[in-house]
Structures are given as C-alpha cells and as structure tokens.
Amino acid sequence: MRDKVLLFINGDAPKSLPNPETYDLIACTDGAFHYLKRMGFPLDKLDFISGDFDSHSGSDENIYHEKFIHTPDQNQTDFYKALDIIMEKGGKNVDVFGGSGGEQDHFLGNLTVAYAFKNKLEVKFYDEFSEYYFIPKHFTLKGIKDKMVSLYPFPTAENITTKGLNWPLDSGSLNIISRIGTRNFAVEDEVSITYETGDLLIFIGKNYL
C-alpha cells in the first residue's frame, strides 16, 4: 500500500517544498506542475500528473508524458479527481500543498472536496500560515503549547469539550452562522477535543505566539 501521499494542487505555491523522500506516492494537478517546475522540484519523483489540462497543455514536457492522467470530467474539480486516483492507488494519508491562496472560491471548494473524502482519506492541508484538516470526534494534539488553534464548524458541531486551550469549551456548540471558534491558542502542551455531532475543521498555526 502506498500509504503516505504528497499532492500539489493549483493554489498558491508553497514557500518551501517538503522532502519527497518521506512519501510513498507523489502527484500534482496540471496547474501545480508549473510552480513545481519553476521551484526546481525533482519532477522525476512525480508518480502522476492529473487534470483536464486547462492549465497545462500536456505536450511541452515530452519526458513526462507517461505520467499524465487526463481527467476531463467537468462535473468535478481537478483536486477531487486527483483524490479519486490516489484512492485507486491505495493512498490513505494525503498531505496537500497549494490548497489555499489564489481565488477564494477555489479555497472553499477545496475544503468541500476534503469534506467529501473525510471518511475515505486523511487529508491535511499545509500553507505558509497553518495546517488544517477535519478532525474525528475524539482528537488529541501534542507539542503545540502557545500555537494558534482555531476550530471551525462545517457547518455545525455540538457538545464540544476542549482541554488545553486558552478559551475552553465545555459541552458547547459552534455554528457557522452564530458562533465559530477561531483565534484560540494552546496553553498546554497537549490539547484534547471531543464533540458528539457535526464536523469540525481545525487550523493549527505554524508559528508560536
């Protein structure tokens, strides 16, 4: 099984590139191919390049033609289709770079795609500010004292209890319309979060306060 996956999609290019040697499967969507090439990423490490190729002609890098997977279905985004391929190849834990920035409808769309796959894949986004992903009903973080921690309901989460945050919740609820849990921070090295219903997206800041 090719469990640990690195996926680049067509948002803002990461400021620095992760080490490809720590991944079992590496892929990008067609638009992300441009910034990987510009940043000097070892393109031979890519296992596949997928998309409808509206951002990449698919013909200017002859050496990589065998890695192109054409996915022209306009009913789904390139990100969604890439995750489908990753599932087919046995991937499980997917680190996504390039999921934020650019046009904000793309960012919201990427969150919606991750939500659609949350029971099939463990998808984590990384950008220059934070890492963010959907969390299970019982969740623990370690080694994050003084880091920013935001909880965002998608669209609701109920009976939430947290330990280790500066502003704790005790059987509280969050709702995208009336109350969200952004800009909190960890006051303990270990933070635990439980909730009963709904879905929660967590954002963890890269830097310490």
Coordinates of C-alpha atoms in Angstrom, one line a residue, residues 14-16 97 125-131 146-149 203-209:
P14 CA 4.4 26.7 -1.1
K15 CA 7.2 28.9 0.2
S16 CA 9.3 25.8 0.7
F97 CA 0.1 21.8 -0.7
F125 CA -3.6 21.0 4.0
Y126 CA -0.4 22.9 4.5
D127 CA 0.3 26.6 3.7
E128 CA 2.6 29.3 4.9
F129 CA 0.4 30.1 7.9
S130 CA -1.0 26.8 9.2
E131 CA -2.0 23.2 8.7
D146 CA 1.4 28.6 22.5
K147 CA 0.4 27.8 19.0
M148 CA -2.8 29.3 17.4
V149 CA -5.6 26.7 17.3
F203 CA -6.4 25.1 11.9
I204 CA -3.0 24.9 13.7
G205 CA -0.7 27.9 13.3
K206 CA 2.9 27.2 12.2
N207 CA 4.5 29.7 14.5
Y208 CA 4.4 30.1 18.2
L209 CA 2.7 33.2 19.8

